[in-house]
PDB file of C-alpha atoms in Angstrom:
ATOM      1  CA  GLY A 269      -2.509  -5.250  17.092  1.00  0.00           C
ATOM      2  CA  ASN A 270       0.390  -5.429  14.503  1.00  0.00           C
ATOM      3  CA  SER A 271       3.077  -3.154  13.860  1.00  0.00           C
ATOM      4  CA  VAL A 272       5.889  -1.711  11.268  1.00  0.00           C
ATOM      5  CA  THR A 273       8.674   0.798  12.585  1.00  0.00           C
ATOM      6  CA  GLN A 274      10.055   2.084   9.325  1.00  0.00           C
ATOM      7  CA  MET A 275      13.671   4.327   9.113  1.00  0.00           C
ATOM      8  CA  GLU A 276      12.626   7.800   8.695  1.00  0.00           C
ATOM      9  CA  GLY A 277      13.478   9.918   5.480  1.00  0.00           C
ATOM     10  CA  PRO A 278      14.189  11.202   4.246  1.00  0.00           C
ATOM     11  CA  VAL A 279      17.568   9.135   2.581  1.00  0.00           C
ATOM     12  CA  THR A 280      19.495  11.100  -0.291  1.00  0.00           C
ATOM     13  CA  LEU A 281      22.209   8.852  -1.512  1.00  0.00           C
ATOM     14  CA  SER A 282      24.862   9.537  -4.059  1.00  0.00           C
ATOM     15  CA  GLU A 283      24.678   6.939  -7.520  1.00  0.00           C
ATOM     16  CA  GLU A 284      26.745   3.492  -7.015  1.00  0.00           C
ATOM     17  CA  ALA A 285      25.981   4.051  -2.969  1.00  0.00           C
ATOM     18  CA  PHE A 286      24.872   1.359  -0.645  1.00  0.00           C
ATOM     19  CA  LEU A 287      21.545   1.481   0.690  1.00  0.00           C
ATOM     20  CA  THR A 288      19.878  -0.210   3.969  1.00  0.00           C
ATOM     21  CA  ILE A 289      16.527   0.859   4.893  1.00  0.00           C
ATOM     22  CA  ASN A 290      15.582  -0.407   8.251  1.00  0.00           C
ATOM     23  CA  CYS A 291      12.010  -2.348   9.260  1.00  0.00           C
ATOM     24  CA  THR A 292      11.069  -4.738  12.341  1.00  0.00           C
ATOM     25  CA  TYR A 293       7.715  -5.443  13.111  1.00  0.00           C
ATOM     26  CA  THR A 294       5.680  -6.812  15.808  1.00  0.00           C
ATOM     27  CA  ALA A 295       2.975  -9.257  14.964  1.00  0.00           C
ATOM     28  CA  THR A 296       1.346 -12.526  15.696  1.00  0.00           C
ATOM     29  CA  GLY A 297       2.534 -15.720  14.907  1.00  0.00           C
ATOM     30  CA  TYR A 298       4.676 -15.469  11.517  1.00  0.00           C
ATOM     31  CA  PRO A 299       3.453 -13.638   8.937  1.00  0.00           C
ATOM     32  CA  SER A 300       4.877 -12.898   5.542  1.00  0.00           C
ATOM     33  CA  LEU A 301       6.978  -9.752   4.802  1.00  0.00           C
ATOM     34  CA  PHE A 302       6.817  -7.382   2.192  1.00  0.00           C
ATOM     35  CA  TRP A 303       8.380  -4.288   0.863  1.00  0.00           C
ATOM     36  CA  TYR A 304       6.649  -2.386  -1.722  1.00  0.00           C
ATOM     37  CA  VAL A 305       7.969   0.768  -3.763  1.00  0.00           C
ATOM     38  CA  GLN A 306       6.337   3.526  -4.802  1.00  0.00           C
ATOM     39  CA  TYR A 307       7.349   5.673  -7.946  1.00  0.00           C
ATOM     40  CA  PRO A 308       6.446   9.336  -7.859  1.00  0.00           C
ATOM     41  CA  GLY A 309       2.595   9.889  -9.235  1.00  0.00           C
ATOM     42  CA  GLU A 310       1.783   5.920  -8.959  1.00  0.00           C
ATOM     43  CA  GLY A 311       0.564   3.500  -7.051  1.00  0.00           C
ATOM     44  CA  LEU A 312       2.687   0.690  -4.736  1.00  0.00           C
ATOM     45  CA  GLN A 313       3.875  -1.834  -6.562  1.00  0.00           C
ATOM     46  CA  LEU A 314       5.478  -5.550  -4.631  1.00  0.00           C
ATOM     47  CA  LEU A 315       9.013  -5.347  -4.849  1.00  0.00           C
ATOM     48  CA  LEU A 316       9.835  -8.420  -2.686  1.00  0.00           C
ATOM     49  CA  LYS A 317       9.028 -10.433   0.072  1.00  0.00           C
ATOM     50  CA  ALA A 318       9.627 -13.593   1.931  1.00  0.00           C
ATOM     51  CA  THR A 319       7.424 -15.947   3.556  1.00  0.00           C
ATOM     52  CA  LYS A 320       9.076 -17.417   6.731  1.00  0.00           C
ATOM     53  CA  ALA A 321      12.390 -17.185   9.356  1.00  0.00           C
ATOM     54  CA  ASP A 322      15.648 -16.603   7.053  1.00  0.00           C
ATOM     55  CA  ASP A 323      14.365 -16.497   4.235  1.00  0.00           C
ATOM     56  CA  LYS A 324      15.600 -14.168   1.764  1.00  0.00           C
ATOM     57  CA  GLY A 325      13.388 -12.103  -0.814  1.00  0.00           C
ATOM     58  CA  SER A 326      15.184 -10.239  -3.867  1.00  0.00           C
ATOM     59  CA  ASN A 327      13.871  -8.263  -6.463  1.00  0.00           C
ATOM     60  CA  LYS A 328      15.868  -5.761  -9.042  1.00  0.00           C
ATOM     61  CA  GLY A 329      18.817  -5.768  -7.092  1.00  0.00           C
ATOM     62  CA  PHE A 330      17.243  -5.098  -3.593  1.00  0.00           C
ATOM     63  CA  GLU A 331      17.346  -7.495  -0.864  1.00  0.00           C
ATOM     64  CA  ALA A 332      15.375  -8.313   2.647  1.00  0.00           C
ATOM     65  CA  THR A 333      15.667 -11.247   4.706  1.00  0.00           C
ATOM     66  CA  TYR A 334      13.901 -12.216   7.405  1.00  0.00           C
ATOM     67  CA  ARG A 335      15.190 -12.082  10.885  1.00  0.00           C
ATOM     68  CA  LYS A 336      12.467 -13.598  13.279  1.00  0.00           C
ATOM     69  CA  GLU A 337      15.186 -13.363  16.787  1.00  0.00           C
ATOM     70  CA  THR A 338      15.102  -9.670  15.830  1.00  0.00           C
ATOM     71  CA  THR A 339      11.824  -8.919  14.264  1.00  0.00           C
ATOM     72  CA  SER A 340      13.335  -7.059  11.052  1.00  0.00           C
ATOM     73  CA  PHE A 341      13.191  -6.914   7.667  1.00  0.00           C
ATOM     74  CA  HIS A 342      15.871  -4.418   6.290  1.00  0.00           C
ATOM     75  CA  LEU A 343      15.884  -3.305   2.509  1.00  0.00           C
ATOM     76  CA  GLU A 344      19.423  -3.205   1.124  1.00  0.00           C
ATOM     77  CA  LYS A 345      21.233  -2.549  -2.216  1.00  0.00           C
ATOM     78  CA  GLY A 346      24.589  -2.928  -3.184  1.00  0.00           C
ATOM     79  CA  SER A 347      24.850   0.089  -6.080  1.00  0.00           C
ATOM     80  CA  VAL A 348      21.922   2.379  -6.192  1.00  0.00           C
ATOM     81  CA  GLN A 349      20.793   3.948  -9.099  1.00  0.00           C
ATOM     82  CA  VAL A 350      18.844   7.208 -10.134  1.00  0.00           C
ATOM     83  CA  SER A 351      16.003   5.150 -11.218  1.00  0.00           C
ATOM     84  CA  ASP A 352      15.547   3.387  -7.194  1.00  0.00           C
ATOM     85  CA  SER A 353      14.233   7.007  -6.089  1.00  0.00           C
ATOM     86  CA  ALA A 354      10.887   6.379  -4.728  1.00  0.00           C
ATOM     87  CA  VAL A 355       9.143   5.943  -1.830  1.00  0.00           C
ATOM     88  CA  TYR A 356       9.706   2.477  -0.132  1.00  0.00           C
ATOM     89  CA  PHE A 357       7.179   0.794   2.541  1.00  0.00           C
ATOM     90  CA  CYS A 358       7.867  -1.732   4.553  1.00  0.00           C
ATOM     91  CA  ALA A 359       4.532  -4.000   5.208  1.00  0.00           C
ATOM     92  CA  VAL A 360       3.153  -6.679   7.409  1.00  0.00           C
ATOM     93  CA  PRO A 361      -0.014  -8.927   7.253  1.00  0.00           C
ATOM     94  CA  ASN A 362      -2.165  -9.304  10.245  1.00  0.00           C
ATOM     95  CA  PHE A 363      -3.481 -12.967  11.406  1.00  0.00           C
ATOM     96  CA  GLY A 364      -5.916 -13.143   9.456  1.00  0.00           C
ATOM     97  CA  ASN A 365      -4.996 -11.724   6.288  1.00  0.00           C
ATOM     98  CA  GLU A 366      -7.638  -9.068   6.372  1.00  0.00           C
ATOM     99  CA  LYS A 367      -5.422  -6.208   6.396  1.00  0.00           C
ATOM    100  CA  LEU A 368      -1.761  -5.010   6.186  1.00  0.00           C
ATOM    101  CA  THR A 369       0.026  -2.864   8.201  1.00  0.00           C
ATOM    102  CA  PHE A 370       2.369  -0.216   6.529  1.00  0.00           C
ATOM    103  CA  GLY A 371       5.205   1.532   7.500  1.00  0.00           C
ATOM    104  CA  THR A 372       5.283   5.309   7.314  1.00  0.00           C
ATOM    105  CA  GLY A 373       7.644   4.906   3.953  1.00  0.00           C
ATOM    106  CA  THR A 374      11.004   5.851   3.208  1.00  0.00           C
ATOM    107  CA  ARG A 375      11.522   8.451   0.344  1.00  0.00           C
ATOM    108  CA  LEU A 376      14.530   7.733  -1.223  1.00  0.00           C
ATOM    109  CA  THR A 377      16.242  10.210  -3.861  1.00  0.00           C
ATOM    110  CA  ILE A 378      19.376   9.397  -6.097  1.00  0.00           C
ATOM    111  CA  ILE A 379      21.622  11.874  -7.061  1.00  0.00           C
ATOM    112  CA  PRO A 380      24.164  11.460 -10.035  1.00  0.00           C
TER     113      PRO A 380
ATOM    114  CA  ASP B 117      -3.016  -8.428 -18.560  1.00  0.00           C
ATOM    115  CA  GLY B 118      -4.972  -8.733 -15.083  1.00  0.00           C
ATOM    116  CA  GLY B 119      -4.901  -5.637 -13.111  1.00  0.00           C
ATOM    117  CA  ILE B 120      -6.415  -2.945 -11.025  1.00  0.00           C
ATOM    118  CA  THR B 121      -8.060   0.131 -13.052  1.00  0.00           C
ATOM    119  CA  GLN B 122      -8.794   3.157 -10.709  1.00  0.00           C
ATOM    120  CA  SER B 123     -10.462   6.291 -12.431  1.00  0.00           C
ATOM    121  CA  PRO B 124     -10.053   8.813 -13.113  1.00  0.00           C
ATOM    122  CA  LYS B 125      -6.643   9.445 -12.438  1.00  0.00           C
ATOM    123  CA  TYR B 126      -7.528  13.003 -11.770  1.00  0.00           C
ATOM    124  CA  LEU B 127     -10.554  14.391  -9.994  1.00  0.00           C
ATOM    125  CA  PHE B 128     -12.145  17.701  -8.627  1.00  0.00           C
ATOM    126  CA  ARG B 129     -14.543  18.353  -6.329  1.00  0.00           C
ATOM    127  CA  LYS B 130     -16.506  21.117  -5.481  1.00  0.00           C
ATOM    128  CA  GLU B 131     -18.090  21.882  -1.749  1.00  0.00           C
ATOM    129  CA  GLY B 132     -21.243  20.031  -0.713  1.00  0.00           C
ATOM    130  CA  GLN B 133     -20.477  17.396  -3.255  1.00  0.00           C
ATOM    131  CA  ASN B 134     -20.531  13.679  -3.852  1.00  0.00           C
ATOM    132  CA  VAL B 135     -17.850  12.129  -5.948  1.00  0.00           C
ATOM    133  CA  THR B 136     -17.462   8.549  -6.769  1.00  0.00           C
ATOM    134  CA  LEU B 137     -13.696   7.126  -7.058  1.00  0.00           C
ATOM    135  CA  SER B 138     -13.537   3.891  -9.645  1.00  0.00           C
ATOM    136  CA  CYS B 139     -11.566   0.587  -8.907  1.00  0.00           C
ATOM    137  CA  GLU B 140     -12.197  -2.171 -11.155  1.00  0.00           C
ATOM    138  CA  GLN B 141     -10.240  -5.517 -10.979  1.00  0.00           C
ATOM    139  CA  ASN B 142      -9.461  -8.511 -13.392  1.00  0.00           C
ATOM    140  CA  LEU B 143      -7.645 -10.710 -11.086  1.00  0.00           C
ATOM    141  CA  ASN B 144     -10.500 -12.837  -9.686  1.00  0.00           C
ATOM    142  CA  HIS B 145      -9.505 -11.328  -5.725  1.00  0.00           C
ATOM    143  CA  ASP B 146     -11.865 -11.675  -3.463  1.00  0.00           C
ATOM    144  CA  ALA B 147     -10.977  -8.891  -1.073  1.00  0.00           C
ATOM    145  CA  MET B 148     -10.604  -5.463  -1.876  1.00  0.00           C
ATOM    146  CA  TYR B 149      -9.143  -2.154   0.231  1.00  0.00           C
ATOM    147  CA  TRP B 150      -9.268   1.586  -0.213  1.00  0.00           C
ATOM    148  CA  TYR B 151      -6.452   3.547   1.094  1.00  0.00           C
ATOM    149  CA  ARG B 152      -6.063   7.082   1.781  1.00  0.00           C
ATOM    150  CA  GLN B 153      -2.620   8.647   1.147  1.00  0.00           C
ATOM    151  CA  ASP B 154      -1.176  12.561   2.065  1.00  0.00           C
ATOM    152  CA  PRO B 155       1.842  13.800   0.905  1.00  0.00           C
ATOM    153  CA  GLY B 156       4.430  12.418   2.295  1.00  0.00           C
ATOM    154  CA  GLN B 157       2.542  10.454   4.467  1.00  0.00           C
ATOM    155  CA  GLY B 158       1.622   6.701   4.736  1.00  0.00           C
ATOM    156  CA  LEU B 159      -1.333   5.029   3.888  1.00  0.00           C
ATOM    157  CA  ARG B 160      -4.057   4.990   5.758  1.00  0.00           C
ATOM    158  CA  LEU B 161      -7.119   2.098   5.525  1.00  0.00           C
ATOM    159  CA  ILE B 162     -10.454   3.495   4.596  1.00  0.00           C
ATOM    160  CA  TYR B 163     -13.258   0.735   4.061  1.00  0.00           C
ATOM    161  CA  TYR B 164     -12.060  -2.751   2.946  1.00  0.00           C
ATOM    162  CA  SER B 165     -14.543  -6.050   1.463  1.00  0.00           C
ATOM    163  CA  GLN B 166     -13.728  -9.016   1.745  1.00  0.00           C
ATOM    164  CA  ILE B 167     -16.462 -10.976  -0.145  1.00  0.00           C
ATOM    165  CA  VAL B 168     -20.034  -9.126  -2.431  1.00  0.00           C
ATOM    166  CA  ASN B 169     -22.491  -7.699  -0.446  1.00  0.00           C
ATOM    167  CA  ASP B 170     -19.988  -6.987   2.467  1.00  0.00           C
ATOM    168  CA  PHE B 171     -17.458  -4.845   3.584  1.00  0.00           C
ATOM    169  CA  GLN B 172     -15.592  -2.781   7.021  1.00  0.00           C
ATOM    170  CA  LYS B 173     -15.033   0.350   8.542  1.00  0.00           C
ATOM    171  CA  GLY B 174     -10.835   0.980   8.535  1.00  0.00           C
ATOM    172  CA  ASP B 175      -9.092   3.793  10.850  1.00  0.00           C
ATOM    173  CA  ILE B 176     -10.624   6.691   8.904  1.00  0.00           C
ATOM    174  CA  ALA B 177     -14.229   5.683   7.331  1.00  0.00           C
ATOM    175  CA  GLU B 178     -15.889   8.954   8.300  1.00  0.00           C
ATOM    176  CA  GLY B 179     -16.845  10.925   5.883  1.00  0.00           C
ATOM    177  CA  TYR B 180     -16.755   8.217   3.065  1.00  0.00           C
ATOM    178  CA  SER B 181     -18.959   4.707   1.643  1.00  0.00           C
ATOM    179  CA  VAL B 182     -18.223   2.663  -0.182  1.00  0.00           C
ATOM    180  CA  SER B 183     -20.310  -0.571  -2.126  1.00  0.00           C
ATOM    181  CA  ARG B 184     -19.700  -4.070  -3.220  1.00  0.00           C
ATOM    182  CA  GLU B 185     -22.183  -5.611  -5.287  1.00  0.00           C
ATOM    183  CA  LYS B 186     -19.587  -7.148  -7.727  1.00  0.00           C
ATOM    184  CA  LYS B 187     -16.948  -9.118  -6.941  1.00  0.00           C
ATOM    185  CA  GLU B 188     -14.778  -6.975  -9.621  1.00  0.00           C
ATOM    186  CA  SER B 189     -15.846  -3.162  -8.153  1.00  0.00           C
ATOM    187  CA  PHE B 190     -15.525  -1.671  -5.062  1.00  0.00           C
ATOM    188  CA  PRO B 191     -16.672   1.960  -5.759  1.00  0.00           C
ATOM    189  CA  LEU B 192     -15.437   4.533  -3.099  1.00  0.00           C
ATOM    190  CA  THR B 193     -17.840   7.632  -2.321  1.00  0.00           C
ATOM    191  CA  VAL B 194     -16.341  11.418  -1.094  1.00  0.00           C
ATOM    192  CA  THR B 195     -19.446  12.366   0.522  1.00  0.00           C
ATOM    193  CA  SER B 196     -20.002  16.344   1.511  1.00  0.00           C
ATOM    194  CA  ALA B 197     -19.016  15.337   4.715  1.00  0.00           C
ATOM    195  CA  GLN B 198     -15.569  14.428   4.357  1.00  0.00           C
ATOM    196  CA  LYS B 199     -14.376  18.138   5.271  1.00  0.00           C
ATOM    197  CA  ASN B 200     -10.371  17.427   3.696  1.00  0.00           C
ATOM    198  CA  PRO B 201     -10.744  15.334   0.670  1.00  0.00           C
ATOM    199  CA  THR B 202      -7.876  16.238  -0.746  1.00  0.00           C
ATOM    200  CA  ALA B 203      -5.294  13.415  -0.985  1.00  0.00           C
ATOM    201  CA  PHE B 204      -4.241  10.507  -3.496  1.00  0.00           C
ATOM    202  CA  TYR B 205      -6.812   7.782  -3.136  1.00  0.00           C
ATOM    203  CA  LEU B 206      -5.232   3.932  -3.418  1.00  0.00           C
ATOM    204  CA  CYS B 207      -7.521   0.820  -4.141  1.00  0.00           C
ATOM    205  CA  ALA B 208      -5.851  -2.495  -3.458  1.00  0.00           C
ATOM    206  CA  SER B 209      -7.077  -6.654  -3.836  1.00  0.00           C
ATOM    207  CA  THR B 210      -5.403  -9.670  -2.481  1.00  0.00           C
ATOM    208  CA  SER B 211      -6.488 -13.315  -2.704  1.00  0.00           C
ATOM    209  CA  THR B 212      -8.015 -14.588   0.499  1.00  0.00           C
ATOM    210  CA  GLY B 213      -8.188 -18.117  -0.597  1.00  0.00           C
ATOM    211  CA  LEU B 214      -4.019 -18.861   0.172  1.00  0.00           C
ATOM    212  CA  PRO B 215      -2.494 -17.069   3.403  1.00  0.00           C
ATOM    213  CA  ASN B 216       0.008 -14.570   3.490  1.00  0.00           C
ATOM    214  CA  GLN B 217      -0.818 -13.129   0.094  1.00  0.00           C
ATOM    215  CA  PRO B 218       0.119  -9.200  -0.861  1.00  0.00           C
ATOM    216  CA  GLN B 219      -1.805  -6.760  -1.991  1.00  0.00           C
ATOM    217  CA  HIS B 220      -1.845  -5.395  -5.419  1.00  0.00           C
ATOM    218  CA  PHE B 221      -2.257  -1.468  -5.987  1.00  0.00           C
ATOM    219  CA  GLY B 222      -4.453   0.653  -8.435  1.00  0.00           C
ATOM    220  CA  ASP B 223      -2.483   3.666 -10.062  1.00  0.00           C
ATOM    221  CA  GLY B 224      -4.256   5.962  -7.605  1.00  0.00           C
ATOM    222  CA  THR B 225      -7.032   8.792  -8.182  1.00  0.00           C
ATOM    223  CA  ARG B 226      -5.974  12.494  -6.901  1.00  0.00           C
ATOM    224  CA  LEU B 227      -8.649  14.381  -6.027  1.00  0.00           C
ATOM    225  CA  SER B 228      -8.572  17.824  -5.632  1.00  0.00           C
ATOM    226  CA  ILE B 229     -11.428  20.415  -4.338  1.00  0.00           C
ATOM    227  CA  LEU B 230     -12.442  23.471  -6.543  1.00  0.00           C
TER     228      LEU B 230
END
């Protein structure tokens, strides 16, 4: 089955720092790839997605590029804000799109 | 606005009691899911349903039950057989009409033991 390996947290950064959260995956075929964000006490929200190789998903200043050759989908942001403090999950659907496989999540804390 | 509504937001269970968590969606999605999230942990799949009147066990189904009598509703019952039910429960749904669609999540129900 599919698997997702995500950068261990927690990650603490100062405001305006550059952020990278690593995600690598194994999957059958060429599925879409997703990043979700979970703010404290809330459910998960789709942050961005990419549907095929070399696609770049972007939203709210975050970006991730679908790298088929390295099976990676790393999340980046050039200048983080305190409001970006949350838990971030990388996810990949299985071949029949019945289920999503999630990474373990990376807790990000931004200090002013 | 379309979305997923979970209720209640907080729920308390006494020993030996069954409790039911509600999940309703108005997105016209065919597939619905229940996940469990423990503090500092990822999501674990409890049950999922891709069509009305049918559902499948996920990775941690023991001690839980579900029903799917209507397309928009997928309630989860935490039975007394679930000895460690304290967790954050998340419901999700997705369309099965197109491939590679993301799941949409509700705001969760936090269940605690009294």
